[in-house]
mmCIF file with all atom_site columns, C-alpha atoms in Angstrom:
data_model
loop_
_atom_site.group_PDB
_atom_site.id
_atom_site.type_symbol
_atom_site.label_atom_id
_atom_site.label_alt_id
_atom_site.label_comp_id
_atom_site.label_asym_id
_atom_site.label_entity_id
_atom_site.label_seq_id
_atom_site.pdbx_PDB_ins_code
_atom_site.Cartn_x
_atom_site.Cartn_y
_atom_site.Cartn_z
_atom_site.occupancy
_atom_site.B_iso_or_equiv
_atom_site.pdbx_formal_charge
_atom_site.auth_seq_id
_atom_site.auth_comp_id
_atom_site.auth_asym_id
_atom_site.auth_atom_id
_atom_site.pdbx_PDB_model_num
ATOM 1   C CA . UNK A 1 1   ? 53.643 18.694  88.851 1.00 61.00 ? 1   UNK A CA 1
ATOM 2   C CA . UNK A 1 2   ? 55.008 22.386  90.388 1.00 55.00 ? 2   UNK A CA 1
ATOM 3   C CA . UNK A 1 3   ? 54.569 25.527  89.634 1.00 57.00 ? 3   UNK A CA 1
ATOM 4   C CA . UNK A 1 4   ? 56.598 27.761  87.159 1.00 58.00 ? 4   UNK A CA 1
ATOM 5   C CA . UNK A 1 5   ? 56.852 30.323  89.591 1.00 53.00 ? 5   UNK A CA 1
ATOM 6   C CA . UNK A 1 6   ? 57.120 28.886  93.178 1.00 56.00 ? 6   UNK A CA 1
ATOM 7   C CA . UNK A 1 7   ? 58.390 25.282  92.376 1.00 59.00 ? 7   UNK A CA 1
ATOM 8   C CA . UNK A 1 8   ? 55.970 24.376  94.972 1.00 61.00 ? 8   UNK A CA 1
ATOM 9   C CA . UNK A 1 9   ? 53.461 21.629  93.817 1.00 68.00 ? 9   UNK A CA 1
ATOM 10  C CA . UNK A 1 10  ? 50.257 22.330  92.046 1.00 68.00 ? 10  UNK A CA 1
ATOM 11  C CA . UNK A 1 11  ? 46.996 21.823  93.930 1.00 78.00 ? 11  UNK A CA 1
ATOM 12  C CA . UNK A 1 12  ? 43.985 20.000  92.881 1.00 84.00 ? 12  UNK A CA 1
ATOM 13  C CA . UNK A 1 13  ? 42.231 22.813  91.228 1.00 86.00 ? 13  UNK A CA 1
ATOM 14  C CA . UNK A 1 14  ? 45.564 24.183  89.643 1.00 83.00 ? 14  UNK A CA 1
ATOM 15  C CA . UNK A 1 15  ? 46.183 20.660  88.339 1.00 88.00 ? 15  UNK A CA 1
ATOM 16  C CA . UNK A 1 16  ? 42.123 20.949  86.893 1.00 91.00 ? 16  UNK A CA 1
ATOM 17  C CA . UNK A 1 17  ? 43.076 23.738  85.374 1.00 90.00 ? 17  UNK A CA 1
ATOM 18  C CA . UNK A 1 18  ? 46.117 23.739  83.655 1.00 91.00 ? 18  UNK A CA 1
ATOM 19  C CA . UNK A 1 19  ? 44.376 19.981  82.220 1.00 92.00 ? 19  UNK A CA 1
ATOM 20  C CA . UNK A 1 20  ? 41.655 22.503  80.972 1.00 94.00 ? 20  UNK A CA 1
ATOM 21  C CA . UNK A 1 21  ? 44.199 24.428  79.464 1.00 95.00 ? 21  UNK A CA 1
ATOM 22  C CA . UNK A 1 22  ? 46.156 22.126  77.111 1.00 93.00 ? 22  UNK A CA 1
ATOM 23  C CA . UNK A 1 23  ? 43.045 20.661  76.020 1.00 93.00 ? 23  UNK A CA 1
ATOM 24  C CA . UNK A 1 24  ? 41.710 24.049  74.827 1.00 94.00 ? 24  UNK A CA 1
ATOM 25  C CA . UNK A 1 25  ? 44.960 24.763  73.573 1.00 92.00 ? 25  UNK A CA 1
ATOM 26  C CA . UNK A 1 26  ? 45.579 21.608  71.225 1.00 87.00 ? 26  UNK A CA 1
ATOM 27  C CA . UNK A 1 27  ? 41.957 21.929  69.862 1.00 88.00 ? 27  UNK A CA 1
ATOM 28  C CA . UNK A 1 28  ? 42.062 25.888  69.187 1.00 89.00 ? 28  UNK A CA 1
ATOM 29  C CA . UNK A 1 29  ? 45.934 25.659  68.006 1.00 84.00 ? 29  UNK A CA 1
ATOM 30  C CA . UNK A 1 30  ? 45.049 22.470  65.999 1.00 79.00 ? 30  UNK A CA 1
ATOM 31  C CA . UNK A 1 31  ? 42.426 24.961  63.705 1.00 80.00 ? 31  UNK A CA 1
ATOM 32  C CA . UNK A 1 32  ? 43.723 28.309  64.265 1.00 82.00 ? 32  UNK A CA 1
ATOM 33  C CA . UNK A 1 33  ? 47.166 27.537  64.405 1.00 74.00 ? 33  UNK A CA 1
ATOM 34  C CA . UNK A 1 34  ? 49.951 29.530  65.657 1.00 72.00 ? 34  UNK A CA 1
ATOM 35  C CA . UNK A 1 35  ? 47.816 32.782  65.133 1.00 79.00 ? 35  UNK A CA 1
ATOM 36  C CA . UNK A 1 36  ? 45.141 31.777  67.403 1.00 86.00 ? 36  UNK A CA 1
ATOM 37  C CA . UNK A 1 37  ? 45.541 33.784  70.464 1.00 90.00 ? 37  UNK A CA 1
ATOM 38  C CA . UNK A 1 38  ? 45.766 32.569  74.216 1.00 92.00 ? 38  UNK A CA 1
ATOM 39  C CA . UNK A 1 39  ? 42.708 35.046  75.421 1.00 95.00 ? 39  UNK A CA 1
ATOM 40  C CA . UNK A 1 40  ? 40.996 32.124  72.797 1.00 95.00 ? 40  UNK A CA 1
ATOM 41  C CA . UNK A 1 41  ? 42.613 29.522  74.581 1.00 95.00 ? 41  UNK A CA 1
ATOM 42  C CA . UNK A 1 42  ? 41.463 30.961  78.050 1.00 95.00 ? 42  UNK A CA 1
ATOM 43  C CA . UNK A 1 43  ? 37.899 31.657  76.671 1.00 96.00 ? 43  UNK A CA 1
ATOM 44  C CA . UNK A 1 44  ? 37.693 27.839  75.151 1.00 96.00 ? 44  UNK A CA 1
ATOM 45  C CA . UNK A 1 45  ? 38.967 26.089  78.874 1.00 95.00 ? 45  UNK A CA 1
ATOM 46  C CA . UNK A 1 46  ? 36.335 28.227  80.544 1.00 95.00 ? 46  UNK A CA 1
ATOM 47  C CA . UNK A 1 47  ? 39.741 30.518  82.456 1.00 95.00 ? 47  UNK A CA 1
ATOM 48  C CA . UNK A 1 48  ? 41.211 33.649  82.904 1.00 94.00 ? 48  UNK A CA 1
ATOM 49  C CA . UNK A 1 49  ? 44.262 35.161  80.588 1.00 94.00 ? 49  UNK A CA 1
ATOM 50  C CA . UNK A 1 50  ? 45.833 34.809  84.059 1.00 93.00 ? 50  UNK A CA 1
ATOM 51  C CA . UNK A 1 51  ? 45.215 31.517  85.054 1.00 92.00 ? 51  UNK A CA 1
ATOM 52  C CA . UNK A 1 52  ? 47.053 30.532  81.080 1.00 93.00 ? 52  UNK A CA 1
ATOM 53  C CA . UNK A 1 53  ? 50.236 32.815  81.969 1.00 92.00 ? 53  UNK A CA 1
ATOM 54  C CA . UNK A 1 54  ? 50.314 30.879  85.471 1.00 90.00 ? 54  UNK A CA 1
ATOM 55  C CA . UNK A 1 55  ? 51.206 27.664  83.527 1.00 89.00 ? 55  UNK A CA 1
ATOM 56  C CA . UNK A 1 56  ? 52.259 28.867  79.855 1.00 92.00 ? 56  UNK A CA 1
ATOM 57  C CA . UNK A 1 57  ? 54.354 32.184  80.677 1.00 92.00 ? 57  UNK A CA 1
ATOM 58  C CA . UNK A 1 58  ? 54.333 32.646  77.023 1.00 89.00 ? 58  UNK A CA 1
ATOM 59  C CA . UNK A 1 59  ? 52.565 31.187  73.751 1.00 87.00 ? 59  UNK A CA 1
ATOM 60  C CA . UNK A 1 60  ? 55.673 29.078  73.259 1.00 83.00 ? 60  UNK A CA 1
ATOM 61  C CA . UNK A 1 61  ? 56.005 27.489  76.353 1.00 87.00 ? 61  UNK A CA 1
ATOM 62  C CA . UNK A 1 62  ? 51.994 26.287  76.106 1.00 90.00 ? 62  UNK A CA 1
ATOM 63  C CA . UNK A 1 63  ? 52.442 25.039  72.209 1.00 84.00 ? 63  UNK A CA 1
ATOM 64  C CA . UNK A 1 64  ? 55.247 22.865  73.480 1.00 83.00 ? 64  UNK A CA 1
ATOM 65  C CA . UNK A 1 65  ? 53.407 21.498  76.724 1.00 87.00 ? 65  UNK A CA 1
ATOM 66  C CA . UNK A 1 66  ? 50.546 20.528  74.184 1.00 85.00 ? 66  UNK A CA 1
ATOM 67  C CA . UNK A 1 67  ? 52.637 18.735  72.214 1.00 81.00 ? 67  UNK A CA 1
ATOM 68  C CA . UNK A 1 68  ? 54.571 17.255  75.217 1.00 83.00 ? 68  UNK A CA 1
ATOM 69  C CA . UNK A 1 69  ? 50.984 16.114  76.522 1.00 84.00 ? 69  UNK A CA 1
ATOM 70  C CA . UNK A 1 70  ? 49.693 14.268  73.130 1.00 82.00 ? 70  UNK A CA 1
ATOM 71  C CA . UNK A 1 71  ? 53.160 12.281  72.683 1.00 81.00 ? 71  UNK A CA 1
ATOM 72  C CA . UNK A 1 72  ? 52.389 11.304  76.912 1.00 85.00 ? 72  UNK A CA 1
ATOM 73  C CA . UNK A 1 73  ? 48.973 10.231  75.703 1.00 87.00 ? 73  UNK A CA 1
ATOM 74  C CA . UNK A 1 74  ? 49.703 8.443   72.908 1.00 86.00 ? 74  UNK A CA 1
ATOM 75  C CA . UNK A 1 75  ? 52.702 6.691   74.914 1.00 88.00 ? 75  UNK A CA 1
ATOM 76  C CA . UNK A 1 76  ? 50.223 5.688   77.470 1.00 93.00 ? 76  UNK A CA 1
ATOM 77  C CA . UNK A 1 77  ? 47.696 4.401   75.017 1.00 93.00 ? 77  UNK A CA 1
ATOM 78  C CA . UNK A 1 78  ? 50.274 2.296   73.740 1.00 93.00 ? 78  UNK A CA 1
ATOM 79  C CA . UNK A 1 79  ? 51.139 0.681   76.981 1.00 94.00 ? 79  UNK A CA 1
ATOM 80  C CA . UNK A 1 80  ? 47.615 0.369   78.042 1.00 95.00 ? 80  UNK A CA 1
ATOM 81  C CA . UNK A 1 81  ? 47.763 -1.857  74.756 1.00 96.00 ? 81  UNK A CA 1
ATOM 82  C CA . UNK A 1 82  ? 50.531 -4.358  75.439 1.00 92.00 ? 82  UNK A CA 1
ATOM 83  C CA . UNK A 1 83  ? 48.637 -6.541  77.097 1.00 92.00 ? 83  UNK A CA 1
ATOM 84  C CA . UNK A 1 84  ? 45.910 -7.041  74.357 1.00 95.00 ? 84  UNK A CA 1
ATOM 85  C CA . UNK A 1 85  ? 44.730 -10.166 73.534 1.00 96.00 ? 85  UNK A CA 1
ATOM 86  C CA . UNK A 1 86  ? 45.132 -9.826  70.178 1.00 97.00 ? 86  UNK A CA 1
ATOM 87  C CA . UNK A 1 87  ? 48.584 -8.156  69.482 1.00 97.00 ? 87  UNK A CA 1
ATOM 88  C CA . UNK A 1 88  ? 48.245 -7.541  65.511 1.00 96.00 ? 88  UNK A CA 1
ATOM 89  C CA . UNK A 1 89  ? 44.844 -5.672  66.206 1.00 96.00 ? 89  UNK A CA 1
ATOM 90  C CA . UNK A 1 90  ? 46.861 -3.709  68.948 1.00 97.00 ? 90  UNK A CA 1
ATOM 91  C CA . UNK A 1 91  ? 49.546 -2.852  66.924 1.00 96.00 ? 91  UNK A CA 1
ATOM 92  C CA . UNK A 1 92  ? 47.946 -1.856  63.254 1.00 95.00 ? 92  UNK A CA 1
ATOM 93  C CA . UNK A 1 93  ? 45.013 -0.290  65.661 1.00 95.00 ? 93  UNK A CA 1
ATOM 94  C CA . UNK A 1 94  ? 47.353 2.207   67.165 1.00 94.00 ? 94  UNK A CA 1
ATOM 95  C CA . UNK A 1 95  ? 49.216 2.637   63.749 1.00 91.00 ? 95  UNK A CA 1
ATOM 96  C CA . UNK A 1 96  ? 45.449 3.264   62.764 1.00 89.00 ? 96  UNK A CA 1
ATOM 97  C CA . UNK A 1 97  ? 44.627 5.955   65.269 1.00 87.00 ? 97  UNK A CA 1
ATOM 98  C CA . UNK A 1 98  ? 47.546 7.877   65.090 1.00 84.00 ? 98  UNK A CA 1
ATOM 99  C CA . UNK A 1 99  ? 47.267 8.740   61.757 1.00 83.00 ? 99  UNK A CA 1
ATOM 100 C CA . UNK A 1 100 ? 43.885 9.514   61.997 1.00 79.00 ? 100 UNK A CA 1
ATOM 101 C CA . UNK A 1 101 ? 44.718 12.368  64.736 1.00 76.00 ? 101 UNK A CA 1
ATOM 102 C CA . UNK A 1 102 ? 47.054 13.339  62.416 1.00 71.00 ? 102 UNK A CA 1
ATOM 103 C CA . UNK A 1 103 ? 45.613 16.886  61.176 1.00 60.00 ? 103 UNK A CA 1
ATOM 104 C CA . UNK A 1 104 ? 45.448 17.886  64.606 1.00 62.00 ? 104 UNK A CA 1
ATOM 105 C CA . UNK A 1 105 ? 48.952 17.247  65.739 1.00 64.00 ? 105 UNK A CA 1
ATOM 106 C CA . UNK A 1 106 ? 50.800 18.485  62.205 1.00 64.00 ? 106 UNK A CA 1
ATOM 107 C CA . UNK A 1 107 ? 48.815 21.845  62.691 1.00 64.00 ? 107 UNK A CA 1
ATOM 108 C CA . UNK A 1 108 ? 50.281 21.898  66.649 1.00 61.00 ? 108 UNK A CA 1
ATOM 109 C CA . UNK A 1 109 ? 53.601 21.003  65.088 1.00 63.00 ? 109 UNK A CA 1
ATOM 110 C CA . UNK A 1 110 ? 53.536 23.597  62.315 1.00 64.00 ? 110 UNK A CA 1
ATOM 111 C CA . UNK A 1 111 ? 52.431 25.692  64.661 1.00 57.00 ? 111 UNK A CA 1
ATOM 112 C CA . UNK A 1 112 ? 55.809 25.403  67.062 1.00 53.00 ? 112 UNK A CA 1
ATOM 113 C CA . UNK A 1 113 ? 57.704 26.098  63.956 1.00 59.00 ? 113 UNK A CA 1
ATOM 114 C CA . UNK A 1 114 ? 55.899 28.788  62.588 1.00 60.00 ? 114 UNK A CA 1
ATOM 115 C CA . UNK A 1 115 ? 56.368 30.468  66.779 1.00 56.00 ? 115 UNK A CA 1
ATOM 116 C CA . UNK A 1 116 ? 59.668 29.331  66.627 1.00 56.00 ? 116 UNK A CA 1
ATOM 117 C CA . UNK A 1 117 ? 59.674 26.205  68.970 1.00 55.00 ? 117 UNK A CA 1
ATOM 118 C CA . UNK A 1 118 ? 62.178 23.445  68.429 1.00 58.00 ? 118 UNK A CA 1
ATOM 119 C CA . UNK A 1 119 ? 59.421 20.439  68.066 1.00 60.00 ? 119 UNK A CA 1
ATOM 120 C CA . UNK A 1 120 ? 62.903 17.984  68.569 1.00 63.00 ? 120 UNK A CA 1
ATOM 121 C CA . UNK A 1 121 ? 62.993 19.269  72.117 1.00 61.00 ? 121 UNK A CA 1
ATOM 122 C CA . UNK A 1 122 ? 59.638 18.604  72.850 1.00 58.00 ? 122 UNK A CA 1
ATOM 123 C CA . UNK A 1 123 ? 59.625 14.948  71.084 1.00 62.00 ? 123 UNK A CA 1
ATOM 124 C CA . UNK A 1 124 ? 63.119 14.752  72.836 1.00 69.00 ? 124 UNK A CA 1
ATOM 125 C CA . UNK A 1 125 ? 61.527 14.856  76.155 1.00 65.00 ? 125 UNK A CA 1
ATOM 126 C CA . UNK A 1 126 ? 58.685 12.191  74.995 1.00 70.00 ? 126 UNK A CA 1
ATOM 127 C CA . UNK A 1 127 ? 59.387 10.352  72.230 1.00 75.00 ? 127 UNK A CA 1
ATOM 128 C CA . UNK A 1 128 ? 61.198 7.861   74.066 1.00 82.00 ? 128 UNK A CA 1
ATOM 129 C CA . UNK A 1 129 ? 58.659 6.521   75.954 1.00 85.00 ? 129 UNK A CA 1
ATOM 130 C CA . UNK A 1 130 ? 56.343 6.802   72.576 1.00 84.00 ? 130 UNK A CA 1
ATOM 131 C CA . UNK A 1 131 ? 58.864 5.047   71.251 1.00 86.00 ? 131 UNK A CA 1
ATOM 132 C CA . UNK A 1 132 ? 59.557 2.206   73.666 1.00 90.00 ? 132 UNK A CA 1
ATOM 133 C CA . UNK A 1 133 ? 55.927 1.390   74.380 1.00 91.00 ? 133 UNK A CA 1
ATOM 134 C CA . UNK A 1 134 ? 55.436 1.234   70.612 1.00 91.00 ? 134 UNK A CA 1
ATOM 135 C CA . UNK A 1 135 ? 58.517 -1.364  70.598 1.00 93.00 ? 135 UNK A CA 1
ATOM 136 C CA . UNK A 1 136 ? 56.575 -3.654  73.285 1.00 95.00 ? 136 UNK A CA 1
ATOM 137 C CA . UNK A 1 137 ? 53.957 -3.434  70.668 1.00 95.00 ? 137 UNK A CA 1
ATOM 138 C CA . UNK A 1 138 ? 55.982 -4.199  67.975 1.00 96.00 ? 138 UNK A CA 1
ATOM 139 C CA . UNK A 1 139 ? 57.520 -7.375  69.534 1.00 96.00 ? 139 UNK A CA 1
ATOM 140 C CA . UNK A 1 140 ? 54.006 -8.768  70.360 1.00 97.00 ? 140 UNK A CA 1
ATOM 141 C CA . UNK A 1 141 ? 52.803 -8.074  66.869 1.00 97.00 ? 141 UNK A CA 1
ATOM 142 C CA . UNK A 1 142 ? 55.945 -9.515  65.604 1.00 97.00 ? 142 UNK A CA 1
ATOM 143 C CA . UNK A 1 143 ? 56.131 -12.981 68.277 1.00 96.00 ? 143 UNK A CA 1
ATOM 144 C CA . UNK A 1 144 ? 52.243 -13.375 66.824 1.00 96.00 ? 144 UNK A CA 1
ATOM 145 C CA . UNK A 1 145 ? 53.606 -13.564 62.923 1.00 96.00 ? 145 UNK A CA 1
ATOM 146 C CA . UNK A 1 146 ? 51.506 -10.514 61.428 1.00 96.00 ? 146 UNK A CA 1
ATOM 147 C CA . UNK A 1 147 ? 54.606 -7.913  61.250 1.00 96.00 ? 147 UNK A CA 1
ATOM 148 C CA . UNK A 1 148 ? 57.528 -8.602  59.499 1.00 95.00 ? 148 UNK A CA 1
ATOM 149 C CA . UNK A 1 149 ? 60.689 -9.591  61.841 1.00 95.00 ? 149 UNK A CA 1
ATOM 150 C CA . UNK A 1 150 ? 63.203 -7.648  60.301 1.00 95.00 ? 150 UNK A CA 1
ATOM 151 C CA . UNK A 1 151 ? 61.358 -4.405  61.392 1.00 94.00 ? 151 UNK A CA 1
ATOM 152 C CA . UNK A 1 152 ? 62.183 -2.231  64.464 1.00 93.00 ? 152 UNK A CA 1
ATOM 153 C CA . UNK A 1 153 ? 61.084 0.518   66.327 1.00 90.00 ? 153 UNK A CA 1
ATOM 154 C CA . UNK A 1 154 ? 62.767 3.176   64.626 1.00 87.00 ? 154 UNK A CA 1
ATOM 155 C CA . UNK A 1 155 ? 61.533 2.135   61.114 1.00 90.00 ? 155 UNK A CA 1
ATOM 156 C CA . UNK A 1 156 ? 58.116 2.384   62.273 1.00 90.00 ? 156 UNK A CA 1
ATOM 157 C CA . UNK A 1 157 ? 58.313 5.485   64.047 1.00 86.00 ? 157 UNK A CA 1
ATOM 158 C CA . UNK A 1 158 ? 59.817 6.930   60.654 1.00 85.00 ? 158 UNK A CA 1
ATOM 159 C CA . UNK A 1 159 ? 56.595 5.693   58.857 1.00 87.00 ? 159 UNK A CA 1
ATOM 160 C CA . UNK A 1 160 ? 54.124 6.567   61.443 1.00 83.00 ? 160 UNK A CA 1
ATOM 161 C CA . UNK A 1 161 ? 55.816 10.266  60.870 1.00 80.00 ? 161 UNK A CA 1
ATOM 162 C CA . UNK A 1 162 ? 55.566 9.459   57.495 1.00 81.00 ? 162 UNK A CA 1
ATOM 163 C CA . UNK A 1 163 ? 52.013 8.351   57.302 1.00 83.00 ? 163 UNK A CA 1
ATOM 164 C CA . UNK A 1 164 ? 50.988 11.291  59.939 1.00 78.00 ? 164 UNK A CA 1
ATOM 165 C CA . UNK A 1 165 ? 52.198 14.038  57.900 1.00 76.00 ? 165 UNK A CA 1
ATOM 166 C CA . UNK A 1 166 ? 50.462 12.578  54.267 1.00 77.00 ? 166 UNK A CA 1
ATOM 167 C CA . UNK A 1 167 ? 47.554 12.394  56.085 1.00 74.00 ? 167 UNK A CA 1
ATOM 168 C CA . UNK A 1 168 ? 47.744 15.991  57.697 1.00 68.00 ? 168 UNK A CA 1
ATOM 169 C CA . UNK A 1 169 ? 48.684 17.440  54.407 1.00 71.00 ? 169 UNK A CA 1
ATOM 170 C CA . UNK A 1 170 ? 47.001 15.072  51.607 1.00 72.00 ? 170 UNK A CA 1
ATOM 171 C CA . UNK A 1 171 ? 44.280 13.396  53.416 1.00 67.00 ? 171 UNK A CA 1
ATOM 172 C CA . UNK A 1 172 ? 46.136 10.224  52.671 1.00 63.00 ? 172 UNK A CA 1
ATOM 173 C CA . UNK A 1 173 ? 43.958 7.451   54.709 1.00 68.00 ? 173 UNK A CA 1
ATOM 174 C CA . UNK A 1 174 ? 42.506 3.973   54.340 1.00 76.00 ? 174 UNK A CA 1
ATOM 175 C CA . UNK A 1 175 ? 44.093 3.051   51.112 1.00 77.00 ? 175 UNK A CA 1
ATOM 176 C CA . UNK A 1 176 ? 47.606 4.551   52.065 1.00 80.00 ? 176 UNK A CA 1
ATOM 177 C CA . UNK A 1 177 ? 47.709 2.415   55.342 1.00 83.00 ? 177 UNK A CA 1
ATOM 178 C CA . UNK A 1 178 ? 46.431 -0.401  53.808 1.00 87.00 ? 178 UNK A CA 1
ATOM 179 C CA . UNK A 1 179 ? 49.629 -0.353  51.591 1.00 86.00 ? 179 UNK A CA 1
ATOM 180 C CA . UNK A 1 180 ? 51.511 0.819   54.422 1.00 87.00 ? 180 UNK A CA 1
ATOM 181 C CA . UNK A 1 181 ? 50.547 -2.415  56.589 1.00 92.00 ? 181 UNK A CA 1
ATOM 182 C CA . UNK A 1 182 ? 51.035 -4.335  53.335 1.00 91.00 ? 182 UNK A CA 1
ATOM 183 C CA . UNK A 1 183 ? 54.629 -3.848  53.978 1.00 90.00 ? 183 UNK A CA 1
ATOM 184 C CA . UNK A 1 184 ? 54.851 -4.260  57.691 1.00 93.00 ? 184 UNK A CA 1
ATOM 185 C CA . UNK A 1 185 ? 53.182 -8.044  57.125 1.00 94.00 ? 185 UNK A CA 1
ATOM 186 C CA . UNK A 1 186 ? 55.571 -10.874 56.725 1.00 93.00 ? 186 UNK A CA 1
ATOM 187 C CA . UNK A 1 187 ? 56.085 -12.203 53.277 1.00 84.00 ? 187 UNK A CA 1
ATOM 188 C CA . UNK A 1 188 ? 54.275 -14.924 51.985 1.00 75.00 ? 188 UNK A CA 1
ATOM 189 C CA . UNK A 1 189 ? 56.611 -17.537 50.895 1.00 57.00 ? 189 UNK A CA 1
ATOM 190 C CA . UNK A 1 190 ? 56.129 -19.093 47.547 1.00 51.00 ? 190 UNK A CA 1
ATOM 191 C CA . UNK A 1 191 ? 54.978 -22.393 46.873 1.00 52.00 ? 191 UNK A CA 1
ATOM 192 C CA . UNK A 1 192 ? 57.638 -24.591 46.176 1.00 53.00 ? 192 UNK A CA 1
ATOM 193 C CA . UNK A 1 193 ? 58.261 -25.654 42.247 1.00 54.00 ? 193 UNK A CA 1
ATOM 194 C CA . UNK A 1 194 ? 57.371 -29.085 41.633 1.00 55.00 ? 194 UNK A CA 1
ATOM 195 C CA . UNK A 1 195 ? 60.520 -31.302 41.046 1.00 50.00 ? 195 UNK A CA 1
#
């Protein structure tokens, strides 16, 4: 990681803070939204207005990076999963959890919109590797028989953006995904007719 200004690399404590940062960031944007201001951002990581501009030159620029930073996360949760023992657990579990952070990342996404902020060019940057680690995912789930084969990446990414928005706007939860998974499991086949 380097600086905006210099392009030299952070140091420890820079790294520290600008961490500190987009955590208070995506919590205060995540209730205030887009009219929550970064003195309350600097006030909630324990910082100086200063220390904010350093990293996030303007509001924009820090809405994106915390948006950037929970599509990194959730990428890397999803390849920490790949080697699970049980793959349909890891799979519907990470469906699961991502909807349930939902509220918190549609209010950081409405509030990119509302500032202004392409969200496509921050997803752009790390939806990819959301996307592929979610495809490892997919495969196990699928190679263990509990998803449907004739499912890919990109249709569950649509319904995971589906499913994260209903429950960000409606509250949509437990009974929504259990329908949802519902129609990621493969078919049962019926019993044959008796001859």
């Amino acid at each position: 990681m380097t600086s905006p200004a210099s392009g030299r690399p952070l140091r420890a404590d820079a790294l520290r803070n600008r961490a500190k940062v987009l955590a208070a960031a995506e919590e205060v944007f995540a209730v205030q939204g887009t009219s929550a201001s970064t003195e309350e951002v600097a006030r909630k990581a324990g910082v100086g207005i200063g220390t904010v501009f350093r990293h996030f030159p303007t509001k924009e620029s820090l809405l994106e990076a915390v948006l950037v930073a929970l599509l990194e996360r959730l990428a890397a949760e999803a390849r920490d999963l790949r080697s699970a023992d049980d793959p349909g657990a890891a799979f519907f579990g990470f469906f699961t959890r991502v909807v349930s952070q939902a509220a918190a990342k549609q209010a950081v996404t409405e509030a990119l919109a509302e500032a202004g902020v392409d969200a496509r060019q921050a997803t752009g940057r790390a939806g990819p590797d959301l996307k592929s680690a979610l495809g490892v995912l997919l495969g196990r789930a699928q190679e263990a028989g509990v998803v449907r084969a004739d499912v890919g990446p990109g249709e569950v990414m649509a319904l995971l953006a589906g499913m994260s928005y209903a429950a960000g706007r409606a509250g949509a939860r437990e009974d929504v995904l259990r329908i949802a998974f519902d129609g990621l499991r493969p078919r049962e086949r019926p019993a044959a007719e008796p001859g």
